[in-house]
Short mmCIF file of C-alpha atoms in Angstrom, two decimals:
data_model
loop_
_atom_site.label_atom_id
_atom_site.label_comp_id
_atom_site.label_asym_id
_atom_site.label_seq_id
_atom_site.Cartn_x
_atom_site.Cartn_y
_atom_site.Cartn_z
CA MET A 7 60.49 -72.38 6.54
CA SER A 8 60.05 -68.30 5.83
CA ARG A 9 62.89 -66.27 6.14
CA ALA A 10 60.47 -63.56 7.56
CA SER A 11 60.82 -64.56 10.81
CA SER A 12 59.80 -61.31 12.81
CA GLY A 13 56.50 -62.00 10.98
CA GLN A 14 56.19 -59.49 8.32
CA ARG A 15 56.82 -60.57 4.48
CA GLU A 16 59.80 -60.47 2.36
CA ILE A 17 59.97 -59.79 -0.91
CA SER A 18 61.32 -63.18 -2.64
CA VAL A 19 63.05 -63.54 -6.19
CA GLU A 20 59.43 -65.54 -6.97
CA ASP A 21 58.29 -62.67 -6.80
CA ARG A 22 60.28 -61.09 -9.34
CA PRO A 23 59.81 -61.84 -13.45
CA ALA A 24 63.14 -62.23 -15.28
CA GLN A 25 65.38 -62.23 -13.02
CA ARG A 26 69.25 -63.27 -13.07
CA PRO A 27 69.98 -66.48 -11.22
CA ALA A 28 71.05 -65.42 -7.24
CA PRO A 29 74.60 -65.67 -7.15
CA LYS A 30 77.15 -67.77 -4.49
CA ALA A 31 77.67 -65.83 -1.26
CA ARG A 32 80.74 -65.14 -1.87
CA GLY A 33 82.59 -61.58 -1.96
CA PRO A 34 85.95 -59.78 -1.19
CA SER A 35 87.88 -61.63 1.27
CA LEU A 36 86.52 -60.92 4.74
CA LEU A 37 90.34 -60.33 6.51
CA VAL A 38 90.94 -57.39 4.18
CA ASN A 39 87.86 -55.89 4.53
CA THR A 40 88.26 -56.54 8.44
CA CYS A 41 92.00 -55.27 8.29
CA SER A 42 90.69 -51.75 6.33
CA ASN A 43 87.69 -51.11 9.21
CA TRP A 44 90.42 -51.18 11.68
CA ALA A 45 92.78 -49.26 9.63
CA ALA A 46 90.16 -46.58 9.34
CA LEU A 47 89.44 -47.00 13.03
CA GLY A 48 93.02 -46.53 13.84
CA VAL A 49 93.21 -43.41 12.41
CA THR A 50 89.82 -42.41 13.53
CA VAL A 51 91.73 -43.53 17.18
CA LEU A 52 94.81 -41.79 17.22
CA ALA A 53 92.53 -38.36 15.66
CA GLY A 54 90.81 -38.56 18.94
CA PHE A 55 93.77 -38.99 21.11
CA PHE A 56 95.50 -36.23 19.45
CA LEU A 57 93.08 -33.65 19.56
CA THR A 58 91.44 -34.68 22.94
CA PRO A 59 94.38 -32.97 25.14
CA TYR A 60 94.61 -30.38 22.33
CA VAL A 61 91.15 -29.20 22.03
CA ILE A 62 90.99 -29.05 26.34
CA ALA A 63 94.29 -27.06 26.09
CA ASN A 64 92.69 -24.81 23.46
CA VAL A 65 88.85 -24.18 25.03
CA GLY A 66 89.19 -25.13 28.51
CA LYS A 67 88.01 -27.83 30.62
CA SER A 68 84.42 -26.52 30.61
CA SER A 69 83.93 -25.84 27.54
CA TYR A 70 85.09 -29.44 26.09
CA GLY A 71 81.92 -30.65 28.46
CA ILE A 72 80.25 -28.60 26.35
CA TRP A 73 81.33 -30.15 23.56
CA THR A 74 80.74 -33.34 25.04
CA LEU A 75 77.24 -32.43 25.87
CA VAL A 76 76.24 -31.44 22.63
CA GLY A 77 77.79 -34.68 20.95
CA SER A 78 75.57 -36.75 23.62
CA ILE A 79 72.03 -34.74 22.58
CA ILE A 80 73.41 -35.24 18.79
CA GLY A 81 73.58 -38.70 19.60
CA TYR A 82 69.69 -38.74 20.21
CA TYR A 83 69.23 -37.07 16.87
CA GLY A 84 70.50 -40.85 15.39
CA MET A 85 66.98 -42.06 16.74
CA LEU A 86 65.05 -40.14 13.68
CA ASP A 87 66.66 -42.59 11.44
CA LEU A 88 63.89 -44.97 12.08
CA GLY A 89 66.51 -48.12 11.99
CA ILE A 90 66.02 -47.39 8.54
CA GLY A 91 70.13 -47.04 7.76
CA ALA A 92 70.22 -50.80 9.20
CA ALA A 93 67.53 -51.59 6.95
CA VAL A 94 69.36 -50.35 4.37
CA GLY A 95 72.43 -52.71 4.82
CA ARG A 96 70.54 -55.78 5.36
CA TYR A 97 67.72 -55.49 2.69
CA VAL A 98 70.88 -54.30 0.15
CA ALA A 99 73.01 -57.26 0.73
CA TYR A 100 70.06 -59.55 1.13
CA PHE A 101 68.78 -58.85 -2.18
CA HIS A 102 72.01 -58.95 -3.78
CA GLY A 103 72.12 -62.38 -2.05
CA GLN A 104 68.63 -63.45 -4.10
CA GLY A 105 69.80 -61.55 -7.42
CA ASP A 106 66.72 -59.63 -7.02
CA GLN A 107 68.24 -56.22 -8.59
CA LYS A 108 64.96 -54.66 -9.09
CA SER A 109 64.40 -55.09 -5.20
CA LEU A 110 67.51 -53.52 -4.35
CA ASP A 111 66.64 -50.28 -6.47
CA GLU A 112 63.77 -49.99 -5.17
CA THR A 113 65.09 -50.15 -1.71
CA VAL A 114 68.39 -47.57 -2.61
CA SER A 115 65.79 -45.37 -4.20
CA THR A 116 62.92 -45.36 -1.39
CA SER A 117 65.68 -44.79 1.51
CA LEU A 118 67.11 -42.19 -0.35
CA GLY A 119 63.63 -40.04 -0.27
CA ILE A 120 62.92 -40.71 3.27
CA PHE A 121 66.05 -39.65 4.40
CA ALA A 122 66.02 -36.41 2.50
CA GLY A 123 62.60 -35.66 4.32
CA MET A 124 64.13 -37.11 7.87
CA GLY A 125 66.91 -34.38 6.94
CA LEU A 126 64.67 -31.56 6.84
CA VAL A 127 63.25 -32.74 10.39
CA VAL A 128 66.91 -32.72 11.90
CA LEU A 129 67.56 -29.57 10.01
CA GLY A 130 64.31 -27.79 11.73
CA LEU A 131 65.27 -29.22 15.18
CA GLY A 132 68.37 -27.12 15.11
CA PHE A 133 66.72 -24.31 15.22
CA VAL A 134 64.49 -25.45 17.63
CA LEU A 135 65.86 -27.00 20.67
CA PRO A 136 68.93 -24.88 21.74
CA GLY A 137 66.60 -22.77 23.90
CA PRO A 138 64.91 -25.05 25.64
CA LEU A 139 67.74 -26.87 26.30
CA VAL A 140 69.96 -24.08 27.26
CA ASP A 141 67.19 -23.33 30.04
CA PHE A 142 67.61 -26.94 31.44
CA PHE A 143 70.99 -27.03 31.53
CA ASN A 144 71.17 -24.03 33.20
CA LEU A 145 73.52 -22.03 30.69
CA GLN A 146 74.19 -18.70 31.10
CA GLY A 147 76.83 -15.69 28.91
CA GLN A 148 79.09 -17.18 26.43
CA ARG A 149 78.42 -20.89 27.56
CA ALA A 150 74.82 -20.79 26.54
CA ALA A 151 76.08 -18.89 22.91
CA ASP A 152 78.39 -21.57 22.34
CA PHE A 153 75.88 -24.58 23.08
CA ARG A 154 73.49 -22.65 20.94
CA LEU A 155 75.79 -22.33 18.01
CA LEU A 156 77.23 -26.03 18.22
CA ILE A 157 74.01 -27.54 18.32
CA LEU A 158 72.70 -25.54 15.45
CA LEU A 159 75.86 -26.63 13.16
CA MET A 160 76.04 -29.98 14.42
CA SER A 161 72.19 -30.45 13.61
CA VAL A 162 73.42 -29.10 9.98
CA SER A 163 76.05 -31.69 9.90
CA LEU A 164 73.56 -34.56 10.42
CA ALA A 165 70.88 -33.05 8.24
CA ILE A 166 73.09 -33.31 5.55
CA GLN A 167 74.91 -36.91 6.56
CA PHE A 168 70.85 -38.73 6.65
CA PRO A 169 70.60 -38.72 2.34
CA GLY A 170 74.66 -39.82 2.82
CA LYS A 171 73.71 -42.90 4.39
CA VAL A 172 72.38 -44.26 1.40
CA PHE A 173 75.61 -44.47 -0.42
CA ARG A 174 77.36 -45.27 2.59
CA GLY A 175 75.46 -48.30 3.56
CA ALA A 176 74.82 -49.70 -0.24
CA LEU A 177 78.57 -49.60 -0.85
CA ARG A 178 79.08 -51.44 2.46
CA ALA A 179 76.18 -53.87 1.68
CA HIS A 180 77.96 -55.02 -1.48
CA GLU A 181 81.15 -55.71 0.77
CA TYR A 182 83.45 -52.37 -1.15
CA LEU A 183 84.61 -51.36 2.55
CA LEU A 184 88.17 -50.81 1.31
CA SER A 185 86.76 -47.85 -0.62
CA ALA A 186 84.14 -46.99 2.51
CA ASN A 187 87.12 -47.13 4.60
CA LEU A 188 89.52 -44.69 2.22
CA ILE A 189 86.84 -42.62 2.75
CA VAL A 190 86.32 -41.96 6.15
CA ILE A 191 90.39 -41.89 6.87
CA LEU A 192 90.39 -38.91 4.12
CA THR A 193 87.97 -37.29 5.38
CA THR A 194 89.24 -37.49 9.04
CA LEU A 195 92.96 -36.01 8.27
CA GLY A 196 90.92 -33.31 6.90
CA ARG A 197 89.46 -32.76 9.85
CA VAL A 198 92.26 -32.95 12.02
CA GLY A 199 94.35 -30.43 9.53
CA LEU A 200 91.10 -28.25 9.35
CA MET A 201 90.73 -28.14 13.17
CA VAL A 202 94.20 -27.21 14.16
CA TYR A 203 94.18 -24.72 11.13
CA LEU A 204 91.31 -22.72 12.69
CA PHE A 205 92.22 -22.93 16.48
CA SER A 206 95.32 -21.12 15.03
CA LEU A 207 93.32 -18.36 13.93
CA GLY A 208 91.36 -18.25 17.12
CA TRP A 209 88.36 -19.94 16.77
CA LYS A 210 87.67 -21.76 20.24
CA LEU A 211 84.91 -24.22 20.08
CA ARG A 212 83.53 -22.85 17.03
CA ALA A 213 86.95 -24.60 15.44
CA VAL A 214 85.68 -27.87 16.31
CA ALA A 215 82.59 -27.59 15.46
CA VAL A 216 83.11 -26.02 11.72
CA ALA A 217 85.62 -28.44 11.14
CA THR A 218 83.41 -31.35 12.16
CA LEU A 219 80.72 -29.94 9.57
CA ALA A 220 82.96 -29.53 6.40
CA ALA A 221 84.17 -33.23 7.11
CA ASP A 222 80.64 -34.72 7.07
CA VAL A 223 79.57 -32.71 3.83
CA ALA A 224 83.17 -33.93 2.15
CA GLY A 225 82.34 -37.70 3.09
CA VAL A 226 79.04 -37.76 1.70
CA VAL A 227 80.08 -36.61 -1.80
CA LEU A 228 83.05 -38.68 -1.73
CA HIS A 229 80.58 -41.53 -1.15
CA MET A 230 78.07 -40.35 -3.59
CA ALA A 231 80.92 -40.56 -5.79
CA MET A 232 81.85 -44.14 -5.35
CA CYS A 233 78.52 -45.50 -4.95
CA ARG A 234 78.37 -44.57 -9.02
CA TYR A 235 81.75 -45.70 -9.70
CA ARG A 236 81.71 -49.17 -7.46
CA LEU A 237 77.84 -49.73 -7.96
CA GLY A 238 76.82 -48.83 -11.64
CA HIS A 239 74.70 -51.30 -11.93
CA LEU A 240 72.30 -49.07 -9.01
CA ARG A 241 69.65 -47.09 -10.92
CA ILE A 242 67.90 -44.47 -8.24
CA ARG A 243 65.00 -42.81 -8.94
CA PRO A 244 62.10 -41.18 -7.62
CA SER A 245 59.90 -43.30 -10.15
CA LEU A 246 61.30 -46.34 -7.87
CA PHE A 247 59.85 -44.89 -5.01
CA ARG A 248 57.58 -48.02 -3.18
CA GLY A 249 55.44 -47.49 -0.72
CA SER A 250 55.55 -51.70 -0.08
CA MET A 251 59.39 -50.76 0.18
CA VAL A 252 58.50 -48.05 2.96
CA ARG A 253 56.46 -50.70 4.85
CA GLN A 254 59.49 -53.05 4.98
CA LEU A 255 62.08 -50.77 5.81
CA LEU A 256 60.08 -49.68 8.74
CA SER A 257 59.42 -52.83 9.99
CA PHE A 258 62.62 -53.36 10.12
CA GLY A 259 63.91 -50.21 10.91
CA GLY A 260 61.12 -50.19 13.47
CA VAL A 261 63.20 -53.33 16.05
CA THR A 262 66.28 -51.29 15.24
CA MET A 263 65.29 -47.97 16.32
CA PHE A 264 63.59 -49.58 19.47
CA ILE A 265 67.53 -51.02 19.79
CA VAL A 266 69.38 -47.97 19.26
CA MET A 267 67.30 -45.96 21.53
CA ALA A 268 67.83 -48.59 24.63
CA ASP A 269 71.87 -48.00 23.00
CA THR A 270 70.95 -44.22 23.56
CA ILE A 271 69.93 -44.72 27.17
CA ARG A 272 72.78 -47.19 28.00
CA PHE A 273 75.72 -44.75 26.54
CA SER A 274 74.62 -41.23 25.89
CA ILE A 275 72.40 -40.55 29.15
CA ASP A 276 75.47 -40.50 31.10
CA SER A 277 76.74 -36.79 30.57
CA ALA A 278 72.94 -35.83 30.47
CA VAL A 279 72.78 -37.31 34.23
CA ILE A 280 76.01 -35.69 35.37
CA GLY A 281 75.39 -32.38 33.66
CA ARG A 282 72.29 -32.44 35.67
CA PHE A 283 73.42 -32.79 38.77
CA ARG A 284 77.14 -32.77 38.66
CA GLY A 285 78.22 -29.94 36.25
CA MET A 286 80.31 -29.65 33.60
CA GLU A 287 83.77 -30.58 34.84
CA ALA A 288 82.48 -33.96 35.81
CA VAL A 289 81.13 -34.43 32.52
CA ALA A 290 84.77 -33.53 31.11
CA VAL A 291 86.20 -36.11 33.41
CA TYR A 292 83.72 -39.22 32.67
CA SER A 293 84.35 -38.31 28.77
CA ILE A 294 87.51 -39.32 29.19
CA ALA A 295 86.74 -42.75 30.52
CA ALA A 296 83.96 -43.27 28.17
CA MET A 297 85.71 -41.88 25.01
CA LEU A 298 88.31 -44.85 25.71
CA ILE A 299 85.03 -47.54 25.99
CA LYS A 300 83.51 -46.13 22.68
CA TYR A 301 86.97 -46.95 21.20
CA PHE A 302 86.39 -50.48 22.45
CA TYR A 303 83.39 -50.81 21.28
CA ARG A 304 84.56 -49.44 17.93
CA VAL A 305 87.53 -52.13 17.48
CA ILE A 306 85.24 -54.70 18.49
CA HIS A 307 82.27 -53.56 15.96
CA HIS A 308 84.22 -52.35 13.14
CA GLY A 309 85.71 -55.87 12.82
CA ASN A 310 82.29 -57.32 12.98
CA ASN A 311 80.52 -54.82 10.56
CA ALA A 312 82.33 -56.68 7.93
CA LEU A 313 80.47 -60.11 8.61
CA TRP A 314 77.70 -58.18 8.50
CA PRO A 315 77.14 -57.79 5.43
CA ARG A 316 78.13 -61.46 4.55
CA LEU A 317 75.57 -62.65 6.95
CA CYS A 318 72.99 -60.92 5.25
CA LYS A 319 74.11 -61.89 1.82
CA LEU A 320 74.31 -65.35 3.08
CA GLU A 321 70.86 -65.42 4.89
CA GLY A 322 69.76 -64.37 1.07
CA ALA A 323 71.54 -67.57 -0.59
CA GLY A 324 69.79 -69.54 2.58
CA ASP A 325 73.16 -70.92 3.72
CA ARG A 326 72.32 -71.05 7.69
CA GLU A 327 75.62 -73.60 7.88
CA GLU A 328 77.87 -71.41 7.02
CA MET A 329 76.54 -68.44 9.13
CA ARG A 330 76.69 -70.66 12.05
CA ARG A 331 80.41 -71.83 10.91
CA ILE A 332 81.69 -67.63 10.98
CA LEU A 333 79.68 -66.95 14.13
CA LEU A 334 81.63 -69.67 16.44
CA LYS A 335 84.93 -68.19 14.75
CA ALA A 336 84.15 -64.75 15.08
CA MET A 337 83.53 -65.10 18.94
CA TRP A 338 86.63 -66.87 19.49
CA VAL A 339 88.66 -63.80 17.45
CA TRP A 340 86.55 -61.41 19.40
CA ALA A 341 87.34 -63.17 22.96
CA GLY A 342 90.70 -63.08 22.60
CA LEU A 343 91.09 -59.69 20.71
CA GLY A 344 88.80 -58.68 23.76
CA THR A 345 90.67 -59.92 26.63
CA LEU A 346 94.11 -58.02 25.04
CA ILE A 347 92.53 -54.34 24.61
CA ALA A 348 90.42 -54.96 27.64
CA GLY A 349 93.59 -56.18 29.83
CA GLY A 350 95.90 -52.89 28.21
CA LEU A 351 93.14 -50.60 29.28
CA ILE A 352 93.20 -52.04 33.07
CA VAL A 353 97.05 -52.63 33.01
CA VAL A 354 97.99 -49.33 31.64
CA GLY A 355 94.78 -46.91 32.07
CA ARG A 356 96.01 -44.88 35.08
CA PRO A 357 99.23 -43.79 33.63
CA PHE A 358 97.89 -43.14 30.14
CA ILE A 359 95.67 -40.76 31.01
CA ALA A 360 97.90 -38.80 33.40
CA LEU A 361 100.03 -38.54 29.96
CA TRP A 362 97.25 -37.99 28.08
CA VAL A 363 95.07 -35.41 29.41
CA GLY A 364 96.78 -34.58 32.41
CA PRO A 365 96.16 -35.45 36.55
CA ASP A 366 93.12 -33.34 36.31
CA PHE A 367 91.20 -35.88 35.03
CA ARG A 368 92.45 -39.11 37.48
CA GLU A 369 89.31 -39.54 38.51
CA ALA A 370 88.40 -40.96 35.20
CA TYR A 371 90.55 -44.69 35.74
CA PRO A 372 88.36 -46.32 38.37
CA LEU A 373 85.02 -45.26 35.73
CA LEU A 374 87.69 -46.99 33.03
CA VAL A 375 88.03 -49.77 34.92
CA ILE A 376 84.29 -50.63 36.26
CA LEU A 377 82.83 -49.94 32.19
CA THR A 378 85.88 -52.17 30.74
CA LEU A 379 84.90 -55.21 32.73
CA ALA A 380 80.86 -54.60 31.86
CA ALA A 381 81.93 -54.25 27.80
CA CYS A 382 83.53 -57.36 28.12
CA THR A 383 80.41 -59.49 28.52
CA ASP A 384 79.05 -57.24 25.72
CA LEU A 385 81.21 -57.23 22.90
CA VAL A 386 82.08 -60.95 22.66
CA GLN A 387 78.60 -61.81 21.50
CA ALA A 388 78.84 -58.95 18.76
CA PRO A 389 78.70 -61.51 16.03
CA ALA A 390 75.76 -63.67 17.83
CA VAL A 391 73.59 -59.92 17.30
CA SER A 392 74.71 -59.84 13.80
CA VAL A 393 73.47 -63.13 13.21
CA LEU A 394 69.79 -62.37 14.67
CA TYR A 395 70.04 -58.74 12.36
CA ALA A 396 70.88 -60.59 9.09
CA LEU A 397 68.01 -63.25 10.33
CA ASN A 398 65.64 -60.32 11.38
CA ARG A 399 64.83 -62.14 14.59
CA ARG A 400 65.67 -59.35 17.20
CA ARG A 401 62.12 -58.82 19.28
CA VAL A 402 62.76 -60.49 22.23
CA PHE A 403 66.63 -59.34 22.20
CA ALA A 404 65.30 -55.37 21.84
CA GLY A 405 62.86 -56.53 25.00
CA LEU A 406 65.66 -57.09 26.54
CA LEU A 407 67.88 -54.64 25.56
CA ALA A 408 65.47 -52.20 26.90
CA ILE A 409 65.27 -53.58 30.20
CA GLU A 410 68.85 -53.09 30.37
CA ALA A 411 68.38 -49.52 29.51
CA LEU A 412 65.61 -48.76 31.86
CA ALA A 413 67.92 -50.59 34.74
CA ASN A 414 70.93 -48.25 33.87
CA LEU A 415 69.17 -44.99 33.50
CA GLY A 416 67.04 -45.87 36.80
CA LEU A 417 70.12 -47.20 38.79
CA SER A 418 72.30 -44.12 37.33
CA LEU A 419 69.72 -41.56 38.80
CA LEU A 420 69.77 -43.44 42.48
CA LEU A 421 73.71 -43.55 42.52
CA VAL A 422 74.73 -39.87 41.24
CA GLY A 423 73.52 -38.77 44.39
CA PRO A 424 75.51 -40.38 47.04
CA LEU A 425 78.49 -41.39 44.60
CA GLY A 426 78.71 -39.31 42.33
CA ILE A 427 80.39 -40.29 38.54
CA LEU A 428 81.58 -43.36 40.10
CA GLY A 429 77.74 -44.33 40.77
CA VAL A 430 76.68 -43.56 36.89
CA ALA A 431 79.41 -45.78 36.38
CA LEU A 432 77.97 -48.30 38.38
CA GLY A 433 74.68 -47.88 37.30
CA THR A 434 75.93 -48.35 33.67
CA ALA A 435 77.38 -51.72 34.58
CA ILE A 436 75.79 -53.21 36.89
CA PRO A 437 72.68 -54.05 34.74
CA MET A 438 75.17 -54.98 31.58
CA ALA A 439 76.90 -57.24 33.69
CA ILE A 440 73.88 -59.05 34.95
CA LEU A 441 72.01 -59.10 31.81
CA LYS A 442 74.81 -59.94 29.38
CA LEU A 443 76.21 -63.00 31.52
CA LEU A 444 72.76 -64.79 32.60
CA VAL A 445 70.30 -63.84 30.04
CA PHE A 446 71.57 -63.07 26.92
CA PRO A 447 73.83 -65.84 26.21
CA ALA A 448 70.79 -68.49 25.97
CA HIS A 449 68.64 -66.42 23.83
CA LEU A 450 71.53 -65.13 21.50
CA ALA A 451 72.75 -68.64 21.59
CA ARG A 452 69.22 -70.44 20.93
CA MET A 453 68.49 -68.05 17.80
CA ALA A 454 71.43 -68.65 16.51
CA GLY A 455 71.60 -72.06 16.42
CA VAL A 456 74.67 -73.28 17.98
CA PRO A 457 75.18 -74.80 21.47
CA LEU A 458 75.03 -73.09 24.47
CA ARG A 459 78.25 -74.62 25.68
CA ALA A 460 79.88 -73.79 22.88
CA TYR A 461 78.67 -70.11 23.42
CA TYR A 462 79.65 -69.73 26.93
CA ALA A 463 82.90 -71.16 26.32
CA ARG A 464 83.84 -68.24 24.30
CA LEU A 465 82.16 -65.44 26.38
CA LEU A 466 83.76 -67.06 30.03
CA ALA A 467 87.14 -67.31 28.32
CA CYS A 468 87.19 -63.73 27.72
CA VAL A 469 85.36 -62.36 30.51
CA GLY A 470 87.64 -64.39 33.50
CA ALA A 471 90.86 -63.47 31.70
CA VAL A 472 90.22 -59.94 31.87
CA ALA A 473 88.84 -60.02 35.40
CA ALA A 474 92.12 -62.03 36.13
CA ILE A 475 93.97 -58.90 34.67
CA ALA A 476 91.84 -56.59 36.80
CA LEU A 477 92.43 -58.45 40.41
CA LEU A 478 96.26 -58.95 39.63
CA SER A 479 96.82 -55.55 38.41
CA TRP A 480 94.93 -53.98 41.82
CA GLY A 481 96.93 -55.96 44.00
CA GLY A 482 100.08 -55.00 42.57
CA GLN A 483 99.13 -51.39 43.03
CA ALA A 484 98.00 -52.06 46.22
CA LEU A 485 101.42 -53.76 46.92
CA TRP A 486 103.13 -51.15 45.45
CA GLY A 487 101.08 -48.26 46.30
CA GLY A 488 99.82 -47.27 42.40
#
């Protein structure tokens, strides 16, 4: 059976002469890599918790809404990746599992050339887009000036990050996650320190953008240096740029880009809808709940990202049975972890938000509960999605995700008028919960080759427990007037 399940031809060991035998699909400890992912995430989360009230206090609620809106818009730039970032991670690990060094070198060299061109496109957008966007969001005076500057600086940052994706992806595909995460920790701490210093100079919103830009540049440089140190066997040369590799990367990346577009609609469009119909202060309130949900996602995905290179490597080595074993074990882990995190958000979310950013953001708590319940239906299934990526069998999954995204957008636009930001949260949560409970499991379980009953047992264990916690919490608050 061909491993190119999606229809395109993948380069195999037999196509390459004089290669070393494929290594066994073993690597660094998954536990160590997962813990290092969570350590990096922990530093990032703590930095976010520290900086959010600090930034709001220094720039004001409305200006913070502008920063949130800029972040959402820059998130759309990520679609210019064309999914090649994920393709690099998949094929570097895949060819490493096959022992195909020549294809590995061609993958890295070709992707670096592509990303350099994309960086130039992003840089151009940073000069072109601010004007039309200022008019669309009805920004005037200092708000318009701040918005223009932030878009430009963040575009420069992203343009530099595009080539850096190759080096970061190569490190992670070889499972050097400990090294990569050390870089994340260092640059995060540097960003916090620089931002605090610039605020002390009275820079306001410029402090946020400049500190972010400086940290991103430092991260790219450090990833390049670490890649050179850890992956001395890699050859990155213009002569290794291959048109055939471009087609292969784009074929995998095209589906990935479609998925990224759907995710962008699912998770980034809310701020734009609220900004257009409810104003910047409402964006700021919604962003608090969205930020906590984002961290929930990141905890699960950072753990899951330690599985991703191993699964791709196993596919390259042809060991499907080990892939299924890892999947079922990981789903139990994510079900337990998801229950703990979601339960904590629901039980202590209200006092935490008041303590964290103040009583002006109390409206964020109902949004948090709604989004948390929906997120549980999604996150437990993350290991199965990683298996689809490793197998390169994602077309139906992408189509289902697009249906969810369009339903999200339509329902949010329908409900934002009568229900405000609560309606936008419901517009996100309802399609996610319905599809992730009733449609996605059958497809994901079948593609991964695991029994549907075992799959549902893991999913419903988390969702049922969190729903019970939410009901008990609501009952307790109603009883004691909380």
